[in-house]
CSV table of C-alpha atoms and ligand atoms in Angstrom, one decimal:
chain,number,residue,atom,x,y,z
A,697,MET,CA,167.1,97.2,62.7
A,698,SER,CA,170.2,96.2,64.4
A,699,ASP,CA,171.4,92.7,65.0
A,700,VAL,CA,171.8,93.2,68.6
A,701,ALA,CA,170.6,95.9,70.9
A,702,VAL,CA,172.1,96.6,73.9
A,703,ALA,CA,170.2,98.4,76.8
A,704,GLY,CA,172.8,100.0,79.1
A,705,GLY,CA,176.5,101.1,78.1
A,706,GLY,CA,178.3,100.6,81.7
A,707,LEU,CA,181.3,98.6,81.0
A,708,ILE,CA,179.5,95.1,80.5
A,709,GLY,CA,177.1,96.5,78.0
A,710,LEU,CA,180.5,98.3,75.9
A,711,ALA,CA,182.8,95.6,76.3
A,712,THR,CA,180.4,93.4,74.9
A,713,ALA,CA,179.2,95.3,72.6
A,714,TRP,CA,182.7,96.1,70.9
A,715,ARG,CA,183.0,92.2,71.1
A,716,ALA,CA,180.0,91.5,69.2
A,717,ALA,CA,180.8,94.3,67.1
A,718,ARG,CA,184.0,92.4,65.9
A,719,ARG,CA,182.5,89.4,65.2
A,720,GLY,CA,180.8,91.1,62.6
A,721,LEU,CA,177.5,92.0,64.1
A,722,SER,CA,175.9,95.1,63.5
A,723,VAL,CA,175.1,96.5,67.2
A,724,THR,CA,173.3,100.0,69.0
A,725,VAL,CA,174.0,100.6,72.5
A,726,VAL,CA,171.5,102.4,74.4
A,727,ASP,CA,172.2,104.9,77.3
A,728,ASP,CA,171.1,108.1,78.5
A,729,SER,CA,174.2,108.6,80.6
A,730,PRO,CA,176.9,105.9,79.2
A,731,GLY,CA,179.4,105.3,82.2
A,732,THR,CA,177.6,106.9,85.6
A,733,GLY,CA,176.9,104.0,86.9
A,734,ALA,CA,178.5,101.3,89.0
A,735,SER,CA,181.0,101.7,87.1
A,736,ALA,CA,182.1,105.1,87.7
A,737,ALA,CA,182.4,104.3,91.0
A,738,ALA,CA,184.2,100.9,91.0
A,739,ALA,CA,187.8,100.9,92.7
A,740,GLY,CA,188.9,98.6,89.8
A,741,MET,CA,190.3,96.0,91.7
A,742,LEU,CA,190.4,92.7,89.4
A,743,ALA,CA,190.7,90.0,92.6
A,744,PRO,CA,189.1,86.5,92.1
A,745,VAL,CA,191.4,85.5,95.0
A,746,THR,CA,191.0,88.8,97.8
A,747,GLU,CA,187.5,88.5,96.9
A,748,ALA,CA,186.6,84.4,97.1
A,749,GLY,CA,184.0,83.9,99.3
A,750,TYR,CA,182.9,81.2,101.1
A,751,ARG,CA,180.8,78.5,99.3
A,752,GLU,CA,181.2,81.1,96.0
A,753,GLU,CA,183.5,78.4,93.9
A,754,ALA,CA,181.7,78.7,91.1
A,755,LEU,CA,182.3,82.6,90.9
A,756,LEU,CA,185.8,82.3,92.1
A,757,ARG,CA,186.0,80.2,89.0
A,758,LEU,CA,184.8,82.8,86.8
A,759,GLY,CA,187.0,85.5,88.1
A,760,LEU,CA,190.3,83.6,88.0
A,761,ALA,CA,189.6,82.9,84.0
A,762,SER,CA,188.4,86.2,83.4
A,763,VAL,CA,191.7,87.7,85.2
A,764,GLN,CA,193.6,85.6,83.2
A,765,ARG,CA,191.8,87.2,80.2
A,766,TRP,CA,193.2,90.6,81.3
A,767,PRO,CA,196.6,91.4,80.1
A,768,ALA,CA,195.5,90.5,76.4
A,769,PHE,CA,191.9,92.4,77.0
A,770,ALA,CA,193.5,95.6,78.4
A,771,ALA,CA,196.0,95.6,75.2
A,772,ASP,CA,194.0,95.2,72.9
A,773,VAL,CA,191.7,97.8,74.5
A,774,GLU,CA,194.5,100.1,74.5
A,775,ALA,CA,195.6,99.2,70.8
A,776,ALA,CA,191.6,99.8,69.6
A,777,SER,CA,191.4,103.4,71.6
A,778,GLY,CA,194.6,104.7,71.7
A,779,THR,CA,194.6,105.1,75.3
A,780,SER,CA,195.8,103.2,78.8
A,781,VAL,CA,193.4,101.8,80.8
A,782,GLY,CA,195.9,101.9,83.7
A,783,LEU,CA,196.7,98.1,84.3
A,784,ARG,CA,198.6,97.6,87.6
A,785,THR,CA,200.4,93.8,88.3
A,786,ALA,CA,202.0,94.4,91.7
A,787,GLY,CA,199.5,92.3,93.6
A,788,THR,CA,197.1,93.0,97.0
A,789,LEU,CA,198.2,92.4,100.3
A,790,VAL,CA,195.9,91.8,103.4
A,791,VAL,CA,197.0,92.8,106.6
A,792,GLY,CA,195.1,92.4,110.0
A,793,PHE,CA,195.7,94.6,113.4
A,794,ASP,CA,194.2,92.3,116.4
A,795,GLU,CA,194.4,88.8,117.5
A,796,ASP,CA,191.2,88.6,115.6
A,797,ASP,CA,192.1,89.8,112.1
A,798,VAL,CA,195.0,87.2,111.9
A,799,ARG,CA,193.1,84.6,113.0
A,800,GLU,CA,190.8,85.4,109.7
A,801,LEU,CA,194.0,85.8,107.5
A,802,THR,CA,194.9,81.9,109.0
A,803,ALA,CA,191.6,81.0,108.3
A,804,LEU,CA,191.4,82.7,104.5
A,805,HIS,CA,194.8,81.8,103.8
A,806,ALA,CA,194.1,78.3,105.0
A,807,PHE,CA,190.8,78.4,102.7
A,808,GLN,CA,193.0,79.8,99.7
A,809,THR,CA,195.6,77.4,99.6
A,810,GLU,CA,192.6,74.0,99.9
A,811,LEU,CA,191.2,75.2,96.5
A,812,GLY,CA,194.9,75.8,95.0
A,813,LEU,CA,195.0,79.3,94.8
A,814,ALA,CA,198.5,81.0,95.0
A,815,ALA,CA,198.9,83.2,98.3
A,816,GLU,CA,202.1,83.9,100.9
A,817,ARG,CA,201.8,84.5,104.3
A,818,LEU,CA,203.6,87.8,105.7
A,819,THR,CA,205.3,88.4,108.7
A,820,PRO,CA,204.7,92.6,110.1
A,821,ARG,CA,207.9,93.1,109.0
A,822,GLU,CA,208.0,91.7,105.8
A,823,SER,CA,204.0,93.3,105.5
A,824,ARG,CA,205.9,96.6,106.1
A,825,ARG,CA,209.0,95.4,103.9
A,826,ARG,CA,206.4,95.7,100.7
A,827,GLU,CA,204.3,98.4,101.6
A,828,PRO,CA,206.5,100.7,104.1
A,829,SER,CA,204.1,103.2,104.7
A,830,LEU,CA,201.9,100.7,106.5
A,831,THR,CA,201.6,101.3,110.1
A,832,PRO,CA,203.6,99.6,112.3
A,833,ARG,CA,200.4,98.3,114.3
A,834,VAL,CA,200.4,95.8,111.6
A,835,ARG,CA,199.8,91.8,113.0
A,836,GLY,CA,200.6,89.7,109.8
A,837,GLY,CA,199.8,89.8,106.4
A,838,LEU,CA,198.7,87.9,103.2
A,839,LEU,CA,200.3,88.2,99.7
A,840,VAL,CA,198.3,87.9,96.8
A,841,ALA,CA,200.0,88.1,93.5
A,842,GLY,CA,197.9,87.6,90.9
A,843,ASP,CA,195.0,90.0,92.0
A,844,HIS,CA,195.8,93.2,90.1
A,845,SER,CA,193.7,96.3,89.5
A,846,VAL,CA,193.1,99.0,86.6
A,847,ASP,CA,191.9,102.2,86.2
A,848,GLY,CA,187.7,101.8,85.8
A,849,ARG,CA,187.1,105.0,84.4
A,850,ALA,CA,190.1,105.1,81.9
A,851,LEU,CA,188.6,101.6,81.0
A,852,HIS,CA,185.1,102.8,80.3
A,853,ALA,CA,186.1,105.9,78.2
A,854,ALA,CA,188.7,103.6,76.0
A,855,LEU,CA,185.9,101.5,75.6
A,856,LEU,CA,183.6,104.3,74.3
A,857,VAL,CA,186.3,104.6,71.3
A,858,ALA,CA,187.1,101.2,70.8
A,859,ALA,CA,183.7,100.1,70.9
A,860,GLN,CA,182.9,103.2,68.3
A,861,ALA,CA,185.7,102.5,65.5
A,862,ALA,CA,184.1,98.7,65.3
A,863,GLY,CA,181.2,100.1,64.8
A,864,VAL,CA,178.6,100.1,67.6
A,865,ARG,CA,175.9,103.1,67.8
A,866,LEU,CA,175.9,104.9,70.5
A,867,VAL,CA,172.3,106.5,71.1
A,868,ARG,CA,172.1,108.7,74.2
A,869,ASP,CA,168.4,107.9,75.2
A,870,ARG,CA,166.9,106.2,77.9
A,871,VAL,CA,164.9,103.0,77.9
A,872,THR,CA,161.6,103.1,78.7
A,873,GLU,CA,160.7,99.3,78.1
A,874,LEU,CA,161.5,96.1,76.3
A,875,ARG,CA,159.5,95.7,73.0
A,876,VAL,CA,158.4,92.5,73.3
A,877,VAL,CA,156.0,90.6,69.8
A,878,GLY,CA,154.6,87.6,70.3
A,879,GLY,CA,156.5,86.7,73.1
A,880,ARG,CA,159.7,87.5,71.9
A,881,ALA,CA,162.1,90.2,72.5
A,882,VAL,CA,162.3,92.2,69.5
A,883,GLY,CA,163.7,95.8,70.8
A,884,LEU,CA,163.7,98.8,72.8
A,885,GLU,CA,161.4,101.2,73.4
A,886,THR,CA,163.2,104.7,74.3
A,887,ALA,CA,162.3,107.9,76.2
A,888,ASP,CA,162.4,110.5,73.0
A,889,GLY,CA,159.3,107.8,71.5
A,890,GLY,CA,161.3,105.7,69.3
A,891,ALA,CA,161.9,102.6,69.1
A,892,LEU,CA,164.7,100.2,68.2
A,893,ALA,CA,164.1,96.8,66.0
A,894,ALA,CA,166.9,94.4,67.0
A,895,GLY,CA,167.2,90.6,66.7
A,896,THR,CA,168.6,90.0,70.0
A,897,VAL,CA,168.6,92.4,73.1
A,898,VAL,CA,171.2,92.5,75.6
A,899,LEU,CA,170.2,93.6,79.2
A,900,ALA,CA,173.7,95.2,80.5
A,901,LEU,CA,171.1,97.9,82.8
A,902,GLY,CA,173.4,97.4,86.0
A,903,ALA,CA,171.5,97.7,88.8
A,904,HIS,CA,168.6,98.4,87.1
A,905,SER,CA,168.2,95.4,85.2
A,906,GLY,CA,165.5,94.1,87.8
A,907,ARG,CA,162.9,96.8,86.7
A,908,LEU,CA,162.6,97.1,83.1
A,909,PRO,CA,159.2,97.1,82.3
A,910,ARG,CA,158.1,94.2,79.8
A,911,VAL,CA,161.0,92.5,81.1
A,912,PRO,CA,160.0,89.1,83.5
A,913,PRO,CA,161.6,89.3,87.3
A,914,LEU,CA,164.5,89.2,87.8
A,915,PRO,CA,166.9,88.7,91.2
A,916,VAL,CA,168.9,92.1,90.8
A,917,ARG,CA,168.8,94.5,93.6
A,918,PRO,CA,171.0,97.4,94.2
A,919,VAL,CA,173.8,97.1,96.8
A,920,LYS,CA,174.7,101.0,97.6
A,921,GLY,CA,178.7,101.3,97.7
A,922,GLN,CA,180.1,104.4,98.7
A,923,ILE,CA,183.4,105.0,97.8
A,924,LEU,CA,185.9,107.8,98.1
A,925,ARG,CA,189.4,109.1,96.0
A,926,LEU,CA,191.8,111.0,97.1
A,927,ALA,CA,195.0,113.0,95.6
A,928,GLY,CA,198.8,113.5,96.5
A,929,ALA,CA,199.3,109.7,96.7
A,930,THR,CA,202.7,109.6,94.7
A,931,ASP,CA,204.6,106.6,95.6
A,932,LEU,CA,202.3,106.0,98.8
A,933,LEU,CA,201.3,102.0,98.0
A,934,GLU,CA,203.3,99.3,95.9
A,935,GLY,CA,199.8,97.9,94.9
A,936,THR,CA,196.3,97.3,96.2
A,937,VAL,CA,195.8,97.1,100.0
A,938,ARG,CA,193.0,95.6,101.8
A,939,ALA,CA,193.0,96.0,105.6
A,940,LEU,CA,190.8,94.0,108.5
A,941,VAL,CA,190.1,97.0,111.0
A,942,ARG,CA,189.2,95.2,114.1
A,943,GLY,CA,186.6,92.9,111.6
A,944,ARG,CA,185.6,95.7,109.3
A,945,GLN,CA,186.8,95.7,105.3
A,946,VAL,CA,188.2,98.2,104.0
A,947,TYR,CA,190.8,98.9,100.7
A,948,LEU,CA,193.4,101.0,99.4
A,949,VAL,CA,193.9,101.2,95.5
A,950,PRO,CA,196.5,103.3,93.9
A,951,TYR,CA,195.9,104.5,90.2
A,952,ALA,CA,196.6,107.2,87.9
A,953,GLY,CA,200.3,108.5,89.1
A,954,ASP,CA,199.1,110.5,92.5
A,955,ARG,CA,195.6,108.9,93.3
A,956,LEU,CA,194.1,106.7,95.7
A,957,ILE,CA,190.9,104.7,95.9
A,958,VAL,CA,189.4,104.0,99.5
A,959,GLY,CA,186.7,101.9,99.5
A,960,ALA,CA,183.6,100.9,100.2
A,961,THR,CA,180.4,100.4,102.4
A,962,THR,CA,178.1,97.6,101.6
A,963,GLU,CA,174.5,98.6,102.2
A,964,ASP,CA,170.8,97.5,101.7
A,965,ARG,CA,168.8,100.9,101.0
A,966,GLY,CA,167.9,100.5,97.7
A,967,PHE,CA,168.7,103.7,95.1
A,968,ASP,CA,169.9,105.7,97.9
A,969,PRO,CA,172.0,108.1,96.3
A,970,THR,CA,173.2,109.5,99.4
A,971,VAL,CA,176.9,109.7,100.5
A,972,THR,CA,177.0,109.6,104.2
A,973,ALA,CA,179.0,111.4,107.2
A,974,GLY,CA,178.9,108.1,108.9
A,975,GLY,CA,180.0,106.3,105.9
A,976,VAL,CA,182.9,108.9,104.9
A,977,HIS,CA,184.1,108.9,108.7
A,978,ASP,CA,184.6,105.2,108.6
A,979,LEU,CA,186.3,104.6,105.5
A,980,LEU,CA,189.0,107.4,106.4
A,981,HIS,CA,189.1,106.4,109.9
A,982,ASP,CA,190.1,102.5,108.6
A,983,ALA,CA,192.3,103.4,105.9
A,984,ILE,CA,194.4,106.4,107.7
A,985,ASP,CA,194.3,103.4,110.6
A,986,VAL,CA,196.3,101.2,108.0
A,987,VAL,CA,197.8,103.7,105.9
A,988,PRO,CA,198.7,107.0,108.3
A,989,GLY,CA,199.8,108.8,105.9
A,990,VAL,CA,196.5,109.3,104.2
A,991,SER,CA,195.5,111.9,106.3
A,992,GLU,CA,197.7,114.2,104.7
A,993,LEU,CA,196.0,113.8,101.1
A,994,GLU,CA,193.3,115.9,99.5
A,995,LEU,CA,190.0,114.2,99.5
A,996,VAL,CA,188.8,115.1,95.9
A,997,GLU,CA,185.3,112.7,95.4
A,998,THR,CA,182.9,111.0,97.6
A,999,LEU,CA,180.0,108.9,95.2
A,1000,ALA,CA,177.6,106.5,96.1
A,1001,ARG,CA,176.2,103.9,93.2
A,1002,TRP,CA,174.9,100.4,93.0
A,1003,ARG,CA,176.4,97.0,92.4
A,1004,PRO,CA,174.1,94.9,90.8
A,1005,GLY,CA,173.7,92.9,93.3
A,1006,THR,CA,171.8,88.9,93.4
A,1007,PRO,CA,171.5,86.2,95.4
A,1008,ASP,CA,174.7,84.1,95.1
A,1009,ASN,CA,176.6,87.4,94.7
A,1010,ALA,CA,177.3,85.6,90.6
A,1011,PRO,CA,176.1,87.4,87.5
A,1012,LEU,CA,173.4,86.7,85.2
A,1013,LEU,CA,174.7,85.2,81.5
A,1014,GLY,CA,173.3,83.5,78.8
A,1015,PRO,CA,170.0,83.2,77.3
A,1016,GLY,CA,167.1,85.6,80.0
A,1017,PRO,CA,163.5,84.4,80.5
A,1018,LEU,CA,162.2,85.7,77.1
A,1019,PRO,CA,163.8,84.4,73.6
A,1020,GLY,CA,165.4,87.1,71.4
A,1021,LEU,CA,166.6,88.7,75.1
A,1022,VAL,CA,170.3,88.0,76.7
A,1023,LEU,CA,171.3,88.6,80.5
A,1024,ALA,CA,174.5,90.3,81.0
A,1025,THR,CA,174.1,91.8,84.1
A,1026,GLY,CA,174.3,90.8,88.5
A,1027,HIS,CA,178.0,91.3,88.8
A,1028,HIS,CA,177.6,92.7,91.8
A,1029,ARG,CA,181.1,93.5,93.2
A,1030,ASN,CA,182.9,92.0,90.5
A,1031,GLY,CA,181.8,94.0,87.6
A,1032,VAL,CA,185.0,94.8,86.2
A,1033,LEU,CA,186.9,92.1,87.3
A,1034,LEU,CA,184.3,90.0,84.9
A,1035,THR,CA,184.3,92.3,82.3
A,1036,PRO,CA,186.5,90.6,79.9
A,1037,VAL,CA,184.7,87.4,80.2
A,1038,THR,CA,181.2,88.3,80.4
A,1039,ALA,CA,181.9,90.2,76.9
A,1040,GLU,CA,183.8,86.8,75.6
A,1041,VAL,CA,180.9,84.9,76.4
A,1042,THR,CA,178.2,87.0,75.8
A,1043,ALA,CA,179.6,87.8,72.1
A,1044,GLU,CA,180.2,83.8,71.4
A,1045,LEU,CA,176.4,83.6,72.2
A,1046,LEU,CA,175.3,86.3,69.8
A,1047,ALA,CA,177.4,85.4,67.1
A,1048,THR,CA,176.7,81.3,67.4
A,1049,GLY,CA,173.9,81.0,69.4
A,1050,VAL,CA,176.0,78.9,71.8
A,1051,LEU,CA,177.1,79.8,75.4
A,1052,PRO,CA,180.5,78.5,76.1
A,1053,GLU,CA,181.0,76.2,79.0
A,1054,VAL,CA,182.6,78.7,81.2
A,1055,ALA,CA,179.3,80.7,81.4
A,1056,ALA,CA,177.0,77.8,82.2
A,1057,PRO,CA,176.6,78.0,85.7
A,1058,PHE,CA,175.3,81.4,85.4
A,1059,THR,CA,172.5,81.5,83.6
A,1060,THR,CA,169.1,82.6,85.3
A,1061,ASP,CA,167.4,79.2,85.6
A,1062,ARG,CA,169.7,78.6,88.6
A,1063,PHE,CA,167.1,80.3,90.5
A,1064,GLY,CA,163.9,78.3,88.9
A,1065,ARG,CA,161.3,80.0,87.9
B,129,FAD,C1,181.7,101.5,95.6
B,129,FAD,C2,181.7,100.2,94.7
B,129,FAD,C3,183.0,99.2,93.9
B,129,FAD,C4,183.1,98.7,93.5
B,129,FAD,N1,184.4,98.1,93.0
B,129,FAD,C5,185.0,97.1,92.3
B,129,FAD,C6,186.3,97.0,91.9
B,129,FAD,O1,186.5,97.1,92.7
B,129,FAD,N2,186.2,95.7,91.1
B,129,FAD,C7,185.0,95.1,90.2
B,129,FAD,O2,185.6,94.0,89.8
B,129,FAD,N3,184.2,95.6,90.6
B,129,FAD,C8,183.7,96.5,91.3
B,129,FAD,N4,182.4,97.1,91.9
B,129,FAD,C9,181.2,96.8,90.5
B,129,FAD,C10,181.1,96.8,89.2
B,129,FAD,O3,181.0,98.5,89.3
B,129,FAD,C11,180.0,96.5,88.9
B,129,FAD,O4,179.9,95.2,89.1
B,129,FAD,C12,180.3,96.4,87.4
B,129,FAD,O5,180.3,98.2,87.0
B,129,FAD,C13,178.8,96.7,86.9
B,129,FAD,O6,178.8,97.2,85.1
B,129,FAD,P1,177.2,97.4,84.5
B,129,FAD,O7,178.3,97.9,83.2
B,129,FAD,O8,176.6,96.0,84.7
B,129,FAD,O9,176.6,98.3,85.5
B,129,FAD,P2,176.8,100.2,85.2
B,129,FAD,O10,178.3,100.5,85.2
B,129,FAD,O11,175.7,100.3,86.8
B,129,FAD,O12,176.0,100.3,83.9
B,129,FAD,C14,174.7,100.4,83.6
B,129,FAD,C15,174.4,101.7,82.6
B,129,FAD,O13,172.6,101.4,82.4
B,129,FAD,C16,172.6,103.0,82.1
B,129,FAD,N5,171.0,102.8,82.5
B,129,FAD,C17,170.7,102.6,83.6
B,129,FAD,N6,169.2,102.3,83.4
B,129,FAD,C18,168.2,102.8,81.8
B,129,FAD,C19,167.7,103.2,80.9
B,129,FAD,N7,166.4,103.0,81.7
B,129,FAD,N8,167.8,103.5,80.2
B,129,FAD,C20,169.4,104.0,79.5
B,129,FAD,N9,170.4,103.4,80.3
B,129,FAD,C21,169.9,103.0,81.2
B,129,FAD,C22,173.3,103.7,83.1
B,129,FAD,O14,173.0,105.1,82.5
B,129,FAD,C23,174.8,102.7,83.5
B,129,FAD,O15,175.7,103.6,82.4
B,129,FAD,C24,182.1,98.3,92.5
B,129,FAD,C25,180.9,98.5,92.4
B,129,FAD,C26,180.7,99.8,93.6
B,129,FAD,C27,179.4,100.6,93.8
């Protein structure tokens, strides 16, 4: 019997397990294939400001709370694991190409200024001074110095080491259903026929969180994203570059020496794992439009995974729909950014029974019953 059983060993499940173990709880994580879900695809942007959507102010506040925690969180994971997580603090440049894109940048800047967020308009020349590999066709830029990035896969590997070093037990098995006795979650059933008893169960199955038998229906759905990894990009970019290419969004995120991530599509296609010719074409076409040197790079990986989407694009945190069940899911396009704050508030809830104020707007009762 564990104090806590965590279903899912992606970034969210592992970070939560690690933090809970640090609070003195006995924790077991169950995942048949840890680190192969959305966490394997993530570009690793820690970008509350450039990701901020209109009418998403509550999510923005949570993102800002998390990005503030990132430097200490990264240092802590690195100290506990002995490996780097590749935190980059060079900021993010958003650029536009035609009059419509520049109008959109102006609107975005006005929205950010209204919310008191730090962002600086750059001329085309200033944009290219910062990122000399940008095409001369850039018509304007917006520099967000506080939006950073991390190497998501390195982070997952480090969390796996840190969590186990803190005493977390990892069971490599598939969860088949939630164990419920007398209306209370009491553990997990697994594919090998085993049952894991626990005082509290944390649901952290990413996009699969809405489909675990005996969990009451949750508004989590898969939002497909295709993403590319390229090699040979040494010194190509200083920091993340995001662009509006004739109204379509693309981002380029440098990581690990000579590597570059180009992402991502957003598609409503259920759990479709297909990497399509059209998806790869559009991403490469737009990335090469923004940074022509991308055409010389080696395309080393293509991947499609599913963001855990919710109706308001914000996570589900805190007490679940059954006693004994805690939610840490629905992080949609911000799961890497929100890893530190999610782990912290969930561990606090597990250790003390109190959900910190910062997470209060994200409980599932905001959607009604
Ligand atoms: C293309 C793409 C780009 C992205 N870019 C960014 C970004 O730049 N910044 C950012 O902050 N976020 C980004 N995201 C979002 C981010 O990846 C997710 O929000 C985050 O990874 C969610 O983490 P998770 O641990 O909840 O889910 P996952 O990483 O999906 O982990 C869930 C785990 O549950 C396990 N699992 C599922 N079902 C079962 C079962 N029945 N039994 C046992 N185990 C099971 C899986 O094996 C998996 O390990 C991106 C996502 C995509 C798809």
